[in-house]
Short mmCIF file of C-alpha atoms and ligand atoms in Angstrom, two decimals:
data_model
loop_
_atom_site.label_atom_id
_atom_site.label_comp_id
_atom_site.label_asym_id
_atom_site.label_seq_id
_atom_site.Cartn_x
_atom_site.Cartn_y
_atom_site.Cartn_z
CA UNK A 1300 19.94 -3.05 0.78
CA UNK A 1301 19.08 0.17 2.11
CA UNK A 1302 16.00 -0.51 4.38
CA UNK A 1303 13.25 2.13 4.92
CA UNK A 1304 11.91 2.85 7.23
CA UNK A 1305 10.84 0.74 9.94
CA UNK A 1306 7.42 1.63 11.02
CA UNK A 1307 6.65 1.51 7.19
CA UNK A 1308 6.05 -2.09 7.39
CA UNK A 1309 2.54 -1.53 8.97
CA UNK A 1310 1.22 0.31 6.67
CA UNK A 1311 -0.17 -0.65 3.11
CA UNK A 1312 -0.97 0.91 -0.06
CA UNK A 1313 -4.34 2.72 -0.64
CA UNK A 1314 -6.24 0.54 -2.73
CA UNK A 1315 -8.34 3.30 -5.31
CA UNK A 1316 -11.39 2.84 -7.25
CA UNK A 1317 -9.79 1.18 -10.70
CA UNK A 1318 -9.82 3.19 -13.86
CA UNK A 1319 -11.78 2.27 -16.34
CA UNK A 1320 -8.93 2.06 -18.91
CA UNK A 1321 -7.44 -0.59 -16.94
CA UNK A 1322 -10.61 -2.69 -16.80
CA UNK A 1323 -11.40 -1.99 -20.06
CA UNK A 1324 -7.75 -3.50 -20.91
CA UNK A 1325 -8.31 -6.53 -18.60
CA UNK A 1326 -11.20 -8.01 -19.45
CA UNK A 1327 -11.06 -6.93 -23.50
CA UNK A 1328 -14.13 -4.36 -22.94
CA UNK A 1329 -14.08 -1.14 -25.08
CA UNK A 1330 -13.77 1.89 -22.53
CA UNK A 1331 -16.16 3.47 -23.60
CA UNK A 1332 -19.21 0.77 -22.34
CA UNK A 1333 -17.72 1.12 -19.12
CA UNK A 1334 -18.89 2.33 -15.96
CA UNK A 1335 -16.98 3.38 -12.41
CA UNK A 1336 -19.11 3.96 -9.62
CA UNK A 1337 -16.33 3.65 -7.60
CA UNK A 1338 -14.73 6.23 -6.58
CA UNK A 1339 -18.20 8.92 -5.67
CA UNK A 1340 -17.28 11.15 -8.55
CA UNK A 1341 -19.40 13.48 -10.51
CA UNK A 1342 -21.48 11.11 -13.57
CA UNK A 1343 -22.62 14.61 -14.82
CA UNK A 1344 -19.07 15.46 -15.02
CA UNK A 1345 -17.32 18.93 -14.71
CA UNK A 1346 -19.59 22.75 -14.61
CA UNK A 1347 -19.41 24.07 -18.08
CA UNK A 1348 -18.01 27.08 -16.41
CA UNK A 1349 -15.03 25.15 -14.98
CA UNK A 1350 -14.69 23.63 -18.78
CA UNK A 1351 -14.18 27.33 -20.05
CA UNK A 1352 -12.22 28.23 -16.66
CA UNK A 1353 -9.65 25.01 -17.73
CA UNK A 1354 -9.42 25.98 -21.24
CA UNK A 1355 -8.07 30.04 -20.59
CA UNK A 1356 -5.84 28.65 -17.92
CA UNK A 1357 -4.10 26.08 -20.38
CA UNK A 1358 -3.17 29.15 -22.21
CA UNK A 1359 -0.74 29.51 -18.51
CA UNK A 1360 0.42 26.25 -17.75
CA UNK A 1361 3.99 26.95 -18.52
CA UNK A 1362 3.65 29.40 -15.57
CA UNK A 1363 4.31 28.51 -11.92
CA UNK A 1364 0.43 28.59 -9.92
CA UNK A 1365 -0.18 31.28 -7.84
CA UNK A 1366 1.75 30.03 -4.38
CA UNK A 1367 -0.50 31.57 -2.05
CA UNK A 1368 -4.21 30.58 -4.34
CA UNK A 1369 -5.01 34.18 -3.65
CA UNK A 1370 -7.97 34.39 -5.43
CA UNK A 1371 -9.51 31.25 -4.71
CA UNK A 1372 -8.68 31.32 -0.80
CA UNK A 1373 -10.27 35.15 -1.19
CA UNK A 1374 -13.20 33.05 -2.70
CA UNK A 1375 -13.89 30.65 0.00
CA UNK A 1376 -13.07 32.81 2.50
CA UNK A 1377 -15.83 34.99 1.73
CA UNK A 1378 -18.06 32.52 1.22
CA UNK A 1379 -17.99 30.95 5.08
CA UNK A 1380 -17.73 34.43 6.47
CA UNK A 1381 -14.01 33.93 7.44
CA UNK A 1382 -10.19 35.62 6.67
CA UNK A 1383 -8.55 34.87 3.74
CA UNK A 1384 -5.58 33.92 6.18
CA UNK A 1385 -7.92 30.98 7.49
CA UNK A 1386 -8.36 29.00 4.31
CA UNK A 1387 -5.34 26.60 3.52
CA UNK A 1388 -5.94 24.67 -0.12
CA UNK A 1389 -4.91 20.94 -0.74
CA UNK A 1390 -3.99 18.85 -3.94
CA UNK A 1391 -7.45 17.31 -2.99
CA UNK A 1392 -8.63 17.17 0.57
CA UNK A 1393 -6.48 13.97 1.44
CA UNK A 1394 -3.70 16.40 1.18
CA UNK A 1395 -5.30 18.84 4.23
CA UNK A 1396 -5.27 15.10 5.95
CA UNK A 1397 -1.39 15.26 5.51
CA UNK A 1398 -1.06 18.92 6.42
CA UNK A 1399 -2.48 17.62 9.97
CA UNK A 1400 -0.63 14.63 10.01
CA UNK A 1401 3.11 16.61 9.67
CA UNK A 1402 1.51 19.49 12.04
CA UNK A 1403 0.34 17.54 14.85
CA UNK A 1404 1.05 13.92 14.97
CA UNK A 1405 4.39 12.23 16.18
CA UNK A 1406 5.29 9.27 18.20
CA UNK A 1407 3.32 9.12 21.94
CA UNK A 1408 0.53 11.11 20.32
CA UNK A 1409 -2.73 9.80 19.58
CA UNK A 1410 -5.17 10.54 17.23
CA UNK A 1411 -8.98 8.95 17.34
CA UNK A 1412 -11.36 7.96 14.51
CA UNK A 1413 -14.45 5.89 14.41
CA UNK A 1414 -14.49 2.21 13.18
CA UNK A 1415 -15.73 2.29 9.47
CA UNK A 1416 -13.64 5.68 8.82
CA UNK A 1417 -12.37 6.99 5.61
CA UNK A 1418 -8.93 4.83 5.57
CA UNK A 1419 -6.39 8.30 4.43
CA UNK A 1420 -7.14 9.03 8.50
CA UNK A 1421 -5.14 5.84 9.50
CA UNK A 1422 -2.48 6.26 7.02
CA UNK A 1423 -2.05 8.89 8.06
CA UNK A 1424 -1.40 8.31 11.42
CA UNK A 1425 0.81 5.77 10.94
CA UNK A 1426 2.90 7.52 8.62
CA UNK A 1427 3.80 9.95 11.29
CA UNK A 1428 3.67 7.18 13.99
CA UNK A 1429 1.09 8.54 15.98
CA UNK A 1430 -1.43 6.21 17.81
CA UNK A 1431 -5.02 5.39 16.43
CA UNK A 1432 -7.51 4.62 18.55
CA UNK A 1433 -10.16 3.17 16.66
CA UNK A 1434 -13.53 3.65 18.52
CA UNK A 1435 -16.19 1.19 17.84
CA UNK A 1436 -19.56 2.30 15.69
CA UNK A 1437 -22.43 2.90 16.67
CA UNK A 1438 -25.33 1.15 13.89
CA UNK A 1439 -21.91 1.90 11.48
CA UNK A 1440 -22.60 5.39 12.24
CA UNK A 1441 -19.76 7.28 14.32
CA UNK A 1442 -20.32 7.01 18.33
CA UNK A 1443 -19.85 10.55 19.23
CA UNK A 1444 -20.18 9.80 23.02
CA UNK A 1445 -17.60 7.26 23.46
CA UNK A 1446 -15.18 9.21 20.60
CA UNK A 1447 -15.39 11.76 23.57
CA UNK A 1448 -14.15 9.63 26.57
CA UNK A 1449 -11.87 7.92 24.10
CA UNK A 1450 -9.65 11.63 23.80
CA UNK A 1451 -7.14 11.61 26.50
CA UNK A 1452 -4.68 14.66 26.99
CA UNK A 1453 -2.32 12.72 24.88
CA UNK A 1454 -5.01 13.19 21.98
CA UNK A 1455 -4.14 15.87 18.81
CA UNK A 1456 -6.55 15.17 16.07
CA UNK A 1457 -9.90 13.28 16.49
CA UNK A 1458 -11.58 12.76 13.36
CA UNK A 1459 -15.53 12.74 12.18
CA UNK A 1460 -16.55 12.63 8.38
CA UNK A 1461 -19.91 13.76 8.16
CA UNK A 1462 -21.31 12.17 5.87
CA UNK A 1463 -19.00 9.34 6.26
CA UNK A 1464 -17.45 6.86 3.60
CA UNK A 1465 -17.59 4.22 3.39
CA UNK A 1466 -21.28 3.67 5.55
CA UNK A 1467 -23.11 6.93 4.21
CA UNK A 1468 -24.32 7.60 7.77
CA UNK A 1469 -24.88 11.58 9.18
CA UNK A 1470 -24.70 12.60 12.69
CA UNK A 1471 -27.24 15.20 13.65
CA UNK A 1472 -26.49 18.59 13.61
CA UNK A 1473 -27.15 19.45 17.14
CA UNK A 1474 -24.87 16.03 18.41
CA UNK A 1475 -22.19 17.42 16.15
CA UNK A 1476 -22.50 20.33 17.57
CA UNK A 1477 -22.42 19.47 21.31
CA UNK A 1478 -19.73 17.35 20.13
CA UNK A 1479 -17.06 19.63 18.62
CA UNK A 1480 -18.01 22.04 21.77
CA UNK A 1481 -17.20 19.19 24.30
CA UNK A 1482 -13.68 18.52 22.77
CA UNK A 1483 -10.99 19.60 24.80
CA UNK A 1484 -8.71 22.93 23.67
CA UNK A 1485 -5.90 20.36 23.31
CA UNK A 1486 -7.49 18.44 20.90
CA UNK A 1487 -8.27 19.47 17.70
CA UNK A 1488 -11.59 18.04 16.34
CA UNK A 1489 -11.33 17.49 12.78
CA UNK A 1490 -15.00 17.76 10.59
CA UNK A 1491 -14.35 16.36 6.96
CA UNK A 1492 -16.94 17.47 4.66
CA UNK A 1493 -16.46 16.00 1.38
CA UNK A 1494 -20.12 14.98 1.26
CA UNK A 1495 -21.31 18.42 2.84
CA UNK A 1496 -23.70 18.61 -0.67
CA UNK A 1497 -25.74 16.02 0.01
CA UNK A 1498 -26.54 16.44 3.85
CA UNK A 1499 -30.34 18.12 4.33
CA UNK A 1500 -30.65 20.46 7.47
CA UNK A 1501 -26.35 20.64 7.82
CA UNK A 1502 -24.29 22.19 10.92
CA UNK A 1503 -22.88 25.33 9.93
CA UNK A 1504 -19.31 24.53 10.91
CA UNK A 1505 -17.56 27.12 9.60
CA UNK A 1506 -19.21 29.32 11.55
CA UNK A 1507 -18.24 27.75 15.08
CA UNK A 1508 -14.34 27.84 14.13
CA UNK A 1509 -14.78 31.35 15.98
CA UNK A 1510 -16.07 29.79 19.17
CA UNK A 1511 -14.07 26.82 18.88
CA UNK A 1512 -10.41 27.39 17.85
CA UNK A 1513 -9.62 23.96 17.87
CA UNK A 1514 -11.93 23.35 14.80
CA UNK A 1515 -10.80 22.39 11.21
CA UNK A 1516 -13.28 21.72 9.03
CA UNK A 1517 -12.15 19.92 5.05
CA UNK A 1518 -14.26 20.73 1.89
CA UNK A 1519 -13.24 19.16 -1.24
CA UNK A 1520 -14.21 19.70 -5.08
CA UNK A 1521 -13.62 16.12 -5.58
CA UNK A 1522 -17.40 14.84 -5.13
CA UNK A 1523 -20.66 16.79 -5.70
CA UNK A 1524 -18.76 19.53 -7.84
CA UNK A 1525 -17.27 17.48 -10.11
CA UNK A 1526 -13.15 17.89 -10.25
CA UNK A 1527 -11.85 14.74 -8.95
CA UNK A 1528 -9.24 15.01 -11.68
CA UNK A 1529 -7.56 18.26 -10.47
CA UNK A 1530 -6.99 17.18 -6.87
CA UNK A 1531 -7.98 20.48 -5.19
CA UNK A 1532 -9.77 20.97 -1.55
CA UNK A 1533 -9.50 22.81 1.53
CA UNK A 1534 -9.19 23.08 5.06
CA UNK A 1535 -11.00 26.29 7.37
CA UNK A 1536 -9.43 26.89 10.63
CA UNK A 1537 -8.31 29.24 13.15
CA UNK A 1538 -5.35 31.86 12.43
CA UNK A 1539 -2.57 30.00 14.63
CA UNK A 1540 -3.69 26.44 12.57
CA UNK A 1541 -4.26 27.83 9.68
CA UNK A 1542 -1.04 29.03 9.86
CA UNK A 1543 0.60 25.63 11.25
CA UNK A 1544 -0.53 23.76 8.31
CA UNK A 1545 0.40 26.57 5.79
CA UNK A 1546 4.13 25.69 6.93
CA UNK A 1547 4.12 22.22 5.76
CA UNK A 1548 3.19 22.28 2.60
CA UNK A 1549 5.13 22.41 -0.79
CA UNK A 1550 5.00 26.12 -2.40
CA UNK A 1551 2.92 24.99 -5.61
CA UNK A 1552 1.27 21.80 -4.84
CA UNK A 1553 -2.87 22.95 -5.86
CA UNK A 1554 -2.12 23.90 -10.09
CA UNK A 1555 -3.13 26.33 -11.86
CA UNK A 1556 -5.68 24.24 -13.92
CA UNK A 1557 -7.48 23.29 -10.51
CA UNK A 1558 -7.51 26.98 -8.71
CA UNK A 1559 -9.11 27.87 -11.61
CA UNK A 1560 -11.68 25.40 -12.36
CA UNK A 1561 -12.04 25.57 -8.66
CA UNK A 1562 -13.20 28.81 -8.84
CA UNK A 1563 -15.44 28.33 -11.34
CA UNK A 1564 -17.06 25.65 -9.99
CA UNK A 1565 -17.79 27.51 -6.97
CA UNK A 1566 -19.92 29.83 -8.56
CA UNK A 1567 -22.06 27.09 -10.90
CA UNK A 1568 -24.76 26.74 -8.36
CA UNK A 1569 -26.93 25.59 -11.18
CA UNK A 1570 -24.06 22.73 -11.49
CA UNK A 1571 -24.21 22.05 -7.92
CA UNK A 1572 -28.03 21.67 -7.93
CA UNK A 1573 -28.22 19.53 -11.38
CA UNK A 1574 -26.12 17.30 -9.54
CA UNK A 1575 -27.48 17.20 -6.20
CA UNK A 1576 -30.54 16.51 -7.81
CA UNK A 1577 -29.26 13.26 -9.88
CA UNK A 1578 -27.79 11.98 -6.81
CA UNK A 1579 -31.06 12.64 -4.74
CA UNK A 1580 -33.12 10.65 -7.32
CA UNK A 1581 -30.26 7.74 -8.16
CA UNK A 1582 -30.68 6.87 -4.16
CA UNK A 1583 -33.73 6.58 -3.98
CA UNK A 1584 -33.95 4.41 -7.14
CA UNK A 1585 -31.01 1.74 -5.82
CA UNK A 1586 -32.38 1.99 -2.12
CA UNK A 1587 -35.67 0.96 -3.23
CA UNK A 1588 -34.05 -1.40 -6.03
CA UNK A 1589 -32.61 -2.76 -3.01
CA UNK A 1590 -35.78 -3.10 -0.52
CA UNK A 1591 -37.60 -4.95 -3.90
CA UNK A 1592 -34.47 -7.34 -3.69
CA UNK A 1593 -34.08 -7.78 -0.20
CA UNK A 1594 -31.01 -6.70 -0.12
CA UNK A 1595 -29.63 -5.22 3.41
CA UNK A 1596 -28.29 -1.26 2.78
CA UNK A 1597 -27.29 1.29 4.79
CA UNK A 1598 -29.54 4.44 4.25
CA UNK A 1599 -27.07 6.90 3.19
CA UNK A 1600 -26.87 10.88 3.25
CA UNK A 1601 -23.79 10.92 0.70
CA UNK A 1602 -23.69 9.87 -3.37
CA UNK A 1603 -22.79 6.29 -2.54
CA UNK A 1604 -24.86 3.60 -1.22
CA UNK A 1605 -22.99 0.66 1.41
CA UNK A 1606 -25.25 -2.87 -0.10
CA UNK A 1607 -24.98 -5.93 2.11
CA UNK A 1608 -24.18 -8.02 -1.28
CA UNK A 1609 -22.34 -11.41 0.91
CA UNK A 1610 -19.51 -12.25 -0.69
CA UNK A 1611 -18.46 -8.47 -1.08
CA UNK A 1612 -15.23 -9.09 -3.16
CA UNK A 1613 -16.65 -12.02 -5.23
CA UNK A 1614 -19.72 -9.54 -6.18
CA UNK A 1615 -17.31 -6.67 -7.30
CA UNK A 1616 -15.39 -8.74 -9.56
CA UNK A 1617 -18.18 -10.39 -11.39
CA UNK A 1618 -19.70 -6.54 -11.92
CA UNK A 1619 -16.19 -5.87 -12.81
CA UNK A 1620 -16.57 -8.19 -16.08
CA UNK A 1621 -20.04 -6.74 -16.92
CA UNK A 1622 -18.43 -3.43 -17.46
CA UNK A 1623 -19.41 -2.07 -14.23
CA UNK A 1624 -16.59 -1.11 -11.53
CA UNK A 1625 -17.69 -1.07 -7.80
CA UNK A 1626 -15.58 -0.97 -4.54
CA UNK A 1627 -15.58 -3.83 -2.47
CA UNK A 1628 -15.07 -3.27 1.18
CA UNK A 1629 -12.83 -5.48 2.95
CA UNK A 1630 -10.19 -3.25 3.34
CA UNK A 1631 -12.52 -1.45 5.95
CA UNK A 1632 -13.47 -4.72 7.34
CA UNK A 1633 -17.12 -4.52 5.58
CA UNK A 1634 -16.16 -8.13 3.47
CA UNK A 1635 -19.53 -8.93 2.63
CA UNK A 1636 -21.22 -5.34 1.62
CA UNK A 1637 -20.11 -3.43 -1.79
CA UNK A 1638 -20.16 0.11 -2.49
CA UNK A 1639 -21.87 2.39 -4.75
CA UNK A 1640 -21.71 5.36 -6.26
CA UNK A 1641 -24.61 7.40 -6.97
CA UNK A 1642 -24.45 7.53 -11.28
CA UNK A 1643 -26.50 8.99 -13.97
CA UNK A 1644 -30.23 6.88 -14.17
CA UNK A 1645 -28.99 4.85 -17.27
CA UNK A 1646 -25.76 3.96 -15.32
CA UNK A 1647 -27.68 2.66 -11.61
CA UNK A 1648 -30.23 0.99 -13.69
CA UNK A 1649 -27.24 -1.31 -15.59
CA UNK A 1650 -26.09 -1.50 -12.07
CA UNK A 1651 -28.82 -2.53 -10.63
CA UNK A 1652 -29.64 -5.46 -14.03
CA UNK A 1653 -26.09 -6.81 -13.33
CA UNK A 1654 -26.85 -7.24 -10.11
CA UNK A 1655 -30.11 -8.69 -10.23
CA UNK A 1656 -28.84 -11.47 -12.33
CA UNK A 1657 -25.46 -11.74 -10.52
CA UNK A 1658 -27.44 -12.67 -7.22
CA UNK A 1659 -30.18 -14.56 -9.01
CA UNK A 1660 -30.09 -18.05 -7.65
C1 LIG B 2285 -13.17 11.81 -1.08
C2 LIG B 2285 -12.97 11.90 0.19
C3 LIG B 2285 -12.14 12.65 0.51
C4 LIG B 2285 -10.96 13.91 -0.37
O1 LIG B 2285 -10.85 13.68 -1.65
P1 LIG B 2285 -9.91 14.32 -2.49
O2 LIG B 2285 -10.45 14.05 -3.55
O3 LIG B 2285 -8.57 13.89 -1.89
O4 LIG B 2285 -10.62 16.01 -2.11
C5 LIG B 2285 -12.08 13.34 1.98
N1 LIG B 2285 -12.55 12.63 2.48
C6 LIG B 2285 -13.40 11.66 2.62
C7 LIG B 2285 -13.96 10.97 3.49
C8 LIG B 2285 -13.95 11.09 1.09
O5 LIG B 2285 -14.62 10.08 0.57
#
């Protein structure tokens, strides 16, 4: 038998939110009645402009995409006041995390993450056999002072997701600016802004790249912009860092439909406004329903809420049998909690009604 590389035995397969079709099959439900609130997608769907762009681009599906993603990178660069060479497009921003691993991690190298950080950081760290240093959280969020103190001469990457997944916590703009400025130039400070659009009074991190060339900012089209199924995201960095990331990339990882849809979605401010509005209202509904039911939750800056239900796995399964998919949290060492994505008002109501029924004494 051929054995895989030994370090893979310490790696587990990522457990994603379960697909609607799979749950419907398992429980004998009509897929059209199943609600997925498990992966922080946009329940309003893609922007109509993106849909039109996909239709048009589909006629060119037989041609390789622009491997340089010129128009998309140009639009992103313009939006952030950066040069096109500073923009790296990924097959989801998850791929940017992997590029960082390829370019900067190796055995003997450390990366610093927070307790309750996005699971992919640790799995990429292990994939490249780096040492993953996990810093205890402060009130479920990032303890920036402790993270700064954990950085050594061997630390190449430090990750801060703002807002953070799965906790929904965010760090203050002034504290984040101070942290970014305080990280030594021998360590890349990676700010993962997958939920940036939902954040109020956010620090404009891309404008700090000039001053802090060790800063990397990641954004995605998967969450507020409603294109999770197409897999597209990007990283912003100094010319030198971006050039390194470009080297580890496969030539055509961002496909034709994704590039065109992303470009169109960027210009649709109306759809974004509606999406953010839906999330703010839905999140207020969920949080006040939790208060009324005396359920502990973590006040969220993103499009999901972490709720302490006790026996997260059990509650997740009971919700699933009622056609509502959420996320159990034991893989994040939060076994008493579930994470629910903020959906449409109807979806939020269905979730709350089902949860209330399940938790009734
Ligand atoms: C969803 C998410 C991402 C990236 O998702 P992609 O679909 O790969 O762009 C990155 N970071 C965090 C914290 C996320 O929750």
